[in-house]
Amino acid sequence: MKNNDGKHITVQVPELQPLRDVKMRWDSVYMMLQRLQQLRPAIDPYFETELVDFSQYKLSELDWEILEGLESVLMIPHKFQQSMSSESTPVLSHAIVYFKMFMTELENLGEQHRVLRPWTEIAL
């Protein structure tokens, strides 16, 4: 692959494909954002090549930061859903504890990273 300066770019990324949204899985957006971060080393140079003129669609540094922030917010419910579904016999008392931890983590994330607060408040 060549960039706009005509220099060859070698990008090492795992052999993965972008994921698609799955309406039946609420956390598919989280999974898509994770995969996008994994593929970023190949995505950025692709939009800078002369093969196609997609330069207007290239994500800026701010775009990537926003996506990282959204991924951080979505990671919290994903993590707790994974914890609850790993139990062979979920019990209400565990669900209450998990819910309290879930709410606390969202509140803490919003406090520590003010830019994420609008998303954490929607989640709360």
PDB file of C-alpha atoms in Angstrom:
ATOM      1  CA  MET A   1       0.000   0.000   0.000  1.00  0.00           C
ATOM      2  CA  LYS A   2       1.252   3.503  -0.810  1.00  0.00           C
ATOM      3  CA  ASN A   3       0.432   6.705   1.017  1.00  0.00           C
ATOM      4  CA  ASN A   4      -0.066  10.147  -0.570  1.00  0.00           C
ATOM      5  CA  ASP A   5       3.708  10.725  -0.608  1.00  0.00           C
ATOM      6  CA  GLY A   6       4.203   7.619  -2.728  1.00  0.00           C
ATOM      7  CA  LYS A   7       5.922   5.747   0.092  1.00  0.00           C
ATOM      8  CA  HIS A   8       5.104   2.098   0.640  1.00  0.00           C
ATOM      9  CA  ILE A   9       3.429   1.367   3.943  1.00  0.00           C
ATOM     10  CA  THR A  10       3.608  -2.013   5.628  1.00  0.00           C
ATOM     11  CA  VAL A  11       0.877  -2.534   8.173  1.00  0.00           C
ATOM     12  CA  GLN A  12       0.758  -5.526  10.499  1.00  0.00           C
ATOM     13  CA  VAL A  13      -2.725  -6.276  11.807  1.00  0.00           C
ATOM     14  CA  PRO A  14      -4.511  -9.493  12.681  1.00  0.00           C
ATOM     15  CA  GLU A  15      -6.445 -11.008   9.803  1.00  0.00           C
ATOM     16  CA  LEU A  16      -9.871  -9.781  10.836  1.00  0.00           C
ATOM     17  CA  GLN A  17     -12.917  -8.346   9.146  1.00  0.00           C
ATOM     18  CA  PRO A  18     -15.023  -5.449  10.390  1.00  0.00           C
ATOM     19  CA  LEU A  19     -18.067  -6.603  12.324  1.00  0.00           C
ATOM     20  CA  ARG A  20     -21.635  -5.731  11.447  1.00  0.00           C
ATOM     21  CA  ASP A  21     -24.394  -4.577  13.744  1.00  0.00           C
ATOM     22  CA  VAL A  22     -26.571  -7.411  15.026  1.00  0.00           C
ATOM     23  CA  LYS A  23     -29.984  -6.194  16.149  1.00  0.00           C
ATOM     24  CA  MET A  24     -30.475  -9.225  18.383  1.00  0.00           C
ATOM     25  CA  ARG A  25     -27.301  -8.455  20.374  1.00  0.00           C
ATOM     26  CA  TRP A  26     -27.358  -5.201  22.307  1.00  0.00           C
ATOM     27  CA  ASP A  27     -23.577  -5.233  22.726  1.00  0.00           C
ATOM     28  CA  SER A  28     -22.769  -5.587  19.022  1.00  0.00           C
ATOM     29  CA  VAL A  29     -21.891  -1.870  18.844  1.00  0.00           C
ATOM     30  CA  TYR A  30     -19.321  -2.420  21.588  1.00  0.00           C
ATOM     31  CA  MET A  31     -17.887  -5.388  19.677  1.00  0.00           C
ATOM     32  CA  MET A  32     -17.796  -3.351  16.444  1.00  0.00           C
ATOM     33  CA  LEU A  33     -15.896  -0.535  18.171  1.00  0.00           C
ATOM     34  CA  GLN A  34     -13.390  -3.004  19.620  1.00  0.00           C
ATOM     35  CA  ARG A  35     -12.770  -4.491  16.183  1.00  0.00           C
ATOM     36  CA  LEU A  36     -12.452  -1.033  14.641  1.00  0.00           C
ATOM     37  CA  GLN A  37      -9.698  -0.185  17.150  1.00  0.00           C
ATOM     38  CA  GLN A  38      -7.896  -3.424  16.267  1.00  0.00           C
ATOM     39  CA  LEU A  39      -8.064  -2.593  12.565  1.00  0.00           C
ATOM     40  CA  ARG A  40      -7.094   1.078  12.928  1.00  0.00           C
ATOM     41  CA  PRO A  41      -3.462   0.519  11.846  1.00  0.00           C
ATOM     42  CA  ALA A  42      -4.810  -0.680   8.486  1.00  0.00           C
ATOM     43  CA  ILE A  43      -7.777   1.690   8.229  1.00  0.00           C
ATOM     44  CA  ASP A  44      -5.899   4.988   8.476  1.00  0.00           C
ATOM     45  CA  PRO A  45      -3.355   4.186   5.724  1.00  0.00           C
ATOM     46  CA  TYR A  46      -6.101   2.774   3.491  1.00  0.00           C
ATOM     47  CA  PHE A  47      -7.892   6.120   3.432  1.00  0.00           C
ATOM     48  CA  GLU A  48      -4.617   7.827   2.522  1.00  0.00           C
ATOM     49  CA  THR A  49      -3.798   5.659  -0.505  1.00  0.00           C
ATOM     50  CA  GLU A  50      -4.136   6.717  -4.079  1.00  0.00           C
ATOM     51  CA  LEU A  51      -6.140   3.584  -4.911  1.00  0.00           C
ATOM     52  CA  VAL A  52      -9.399   5.186  -3.884  1.00  0.00           C
ATOM     53  CA  ASP A  53     -10.395   8.713  -3.030  1.00  0.00           C
ATOM     54  CA  PHE A  54     -11.941   8.201   0.395  1.00  0.00           C
ATOM     55  CA  SER A  55      -9.837  10.863   2.094  1.00  0.00           C
ATOM     56  CA  GLN A  56     -12.946  12.848   3.067  1.00  0.00           C
ATOM     57  CA  TYR A  57     -14.128   9.835   5.090  1.00  0.00           C
ATOM     58  CA  LYS A  58     -10.896   9.406   7.053  1.00  0.00           C
ATOM     59  CA  LEU A  59     -11.478   9.624  10.800  1.00  0.00           C
ATOM     60  CA  SER A  60      -9.699  12.462  12.555  1.00  0.00           C
ATOM     61  CA  GLU A  61      -7.832  12.048  15.836  1.00  0.00           C
ATOM     62  CA  LEU A  62     -10.854  13.573  17.594  1.00  0.00           C
ATOM     63  CA  ASP A  63     -13.156  11.039  15.890  1.00  0.00           C
ATOM     64  CA  TRP A  64     -10.977   8.183  17.158  1.00  0.00           C
ATOM     65  CA  GLU A  65     -10.975   9.661  20.681  1.00  0.00           C
ATOM     66  CA  ILE A  66     -14.766   9.914  20.649  1.00  0.00           C
ATOM     67  CA  LEU A  67     -15.056   6.289  19.523  1.00  0.00           C
ATOM     68  CA  GLU A  68     -12.641   5.217  22.269  1.00  0.00           C
ATOM     69  CA  GLY A  69     -14.763   7.071  24.808  1.00  0.00           C
ATOM     70  CA  LEU A  70     -17.947   5.447  23.580  1.00  0.00           C
ATOM     71  CA  GLU A  71     -16.228   2.068  23.729  1.00  0.00           C
ATOM     72  CA  SER A  72     -15.256   2.776  27.362  1.00  0.00           C
ATOM     73  CA  VAL A  73     -18.859   3.541  28.251  1.00  0.00           C
ATOM     74  CA  LEU A  74     -20.215   0.457  26.472  1.00  0.00           C
ATOM     75  CA  MET A  75     -17.563  -1.774  28.041  1.00  0.00           C
ATOM     76  CA  ILE A  76     -19.184  -1.400  31.469  1.00  0.00           C
ATOM     77  CA  PRO A  77     -22.571  -2.992  30.671  1.00  0.00           C
ATOM     78  CA  HIS A  78     -20.816  -5.562  28.484  1.00  0.00           C
ATOM     79  CA  LYS A  79     -18.534  -6.573  31.340  1.00  0.00           C
ATOM     80  CA  PHE A  80     -21.402  -6.980  33.789  1.00  0.00           C
ATOM     81  CA  GLN A  81     -23.541  -8.857  31.305  1.00  0.00           C
ATOM     82  CA  GLN A  82     -20.645 -11.266  30.744  1.00  0.00           C
ATOM     83  CA  SER A  83     -20.206 -11.707  34.510  1.00  0.00           C
ATOM     84  CA  MET A  84     -23.881 -12.432  35.067  1.00  0.00           C
ATOM     85  CA  SER A  85     -24.172 -14.839  32.155  1.00  0.00           C
ATOM     86  CA  SER A  86     -21.125 -16.791  33.321  1.00  0.00           C
ATOM     87  CA  GLU A  87     -22.946 -17.898  36.480  1.00  0.00           C
ATOM     88  CA  SER A  88     -24.550 -21.302  36.161  1.00  0.00           C
ATOM     89  CA  THR A  89     -27.407 -20.283  38.455  1.00  0.00           C
ATOM     90  CA  PRO A  90     -27.933 -16.523  38.532  1.00  0.00           C
ATOM     91  CA  VAL A  91     -29.455 -15.365  41.812  1.00  0.00           C
ATOM     92  CA  LEU A  92     -31.293 -12.126  42.498  1.00  0.00           C
ATOM     93  CA  SER A  93     -28.911 -11.199  45.324  1.00  0.00           C
ATOM     94  CA  HIS A  94     -25.992 -11.321  42.868  1.00  0.00           C
ATOM     95  CA  ALA A  95     -27.929  -9.269  40.328  1.00  0.00           C
ATOM     96  CA  ILE A  96     -28.487  -6.523  42.906  1.00  0.00           C
ATOM     97  CA  VAL A  97     -24.782  -6.409  43.753  1.00  0.00           C
ATOM     98  CA  TYR A  98     -23.818  -6.388  40.065  1.00  0.00           C
ATOM     99  CA  PHE A  99     -26.333  -3.627  39.375  1.00  0.00           C
ATOM    100  CA  LYS A 100     -24.916  -1.453  42.161  1.00  0.00           C
ATOM    101  CA  MET A 101     -21.363  -2.031  40.870  1.00  0.00           C
ATOM    102  CA  PHE A 102     -22.527  -1.261  37.331  1.00  0.00           C
ATOM    103  CA  MET A 103     -24.079   2.056  38.387  1.00  0.00           C
ATOM    104  CA  THR A 104     -21.015   2.995  40.454  1.00  0.00           C
ATOM    105  CA  GLU A 105     -18.633   2.313  37.549  1.00  0.00           C
ATOM    106  CA  LEU A 106     -20.712   4.440  35.198  1.00  0.00           C
ATOM    107  CA  GLU A 107     -20.830   7.284  37.723  1.00  0.00           C
ATOM    108  CA  ASN A 108     -17.060   7.060  38.286  1.00  0.00           C
ATOM    109  CA  LEU A 109     -16.341   7.051  34.552  1.00  0.00           C
ATOM    110  CA  GLY A 110     -18.468  10.174  34.107  1.00  0.00           C
ATOM    111  CA  GLU A 111     -16.688  11.892  36.998  1.00  0.00           C
ATOM    112  CA  GLN A 112     -13.173  10.966  35.855  1.00  0.00           C
ATOM    113  CA  HIS A 113     -13.755  11.781  32.184  1.00  0.00           C
ATOM    114  CA  ARG A 114     -16.099  14.760  31.871  1.00  0.00           C
ATOM    115  CA  VAL A 115     -16.210  14.430  28.088  1.00  0.00           C
ATOM    116  CA  LEU A 116     -17.920  11.032  28.549  1.00  0.00           C
ATOM    117  CA  ARG A 117     -20.477  12.354  31.034  1.00  0.00           C
ATOM    118  CA  PRO A 118     -23.322  12.818  28.502  1.00  0.00           C
ATOM    119  CA  TRP A 119     -23.052   9.132  27.559  1.00  0.00           C
ATOM    120  CA  THR A 120     -22.747   7.892  31.134  1.00  0.00           C
ATOM    121  CA  GLU A 121     -25.762   9.949  32.164  1.00  0.00           C
ATOM    122  CA  ILE A 122     -27.836   8.444  29.339  1.00  0.00           C
ATOM    123  CA  ALA A 123     -26.769   4.981  30.506  1.00  0.00           C
ATOM    124  CA  LEU A 124     -27.698   5.798  34.096  1.00  0.00           C
TER     125      LEU A 124
END
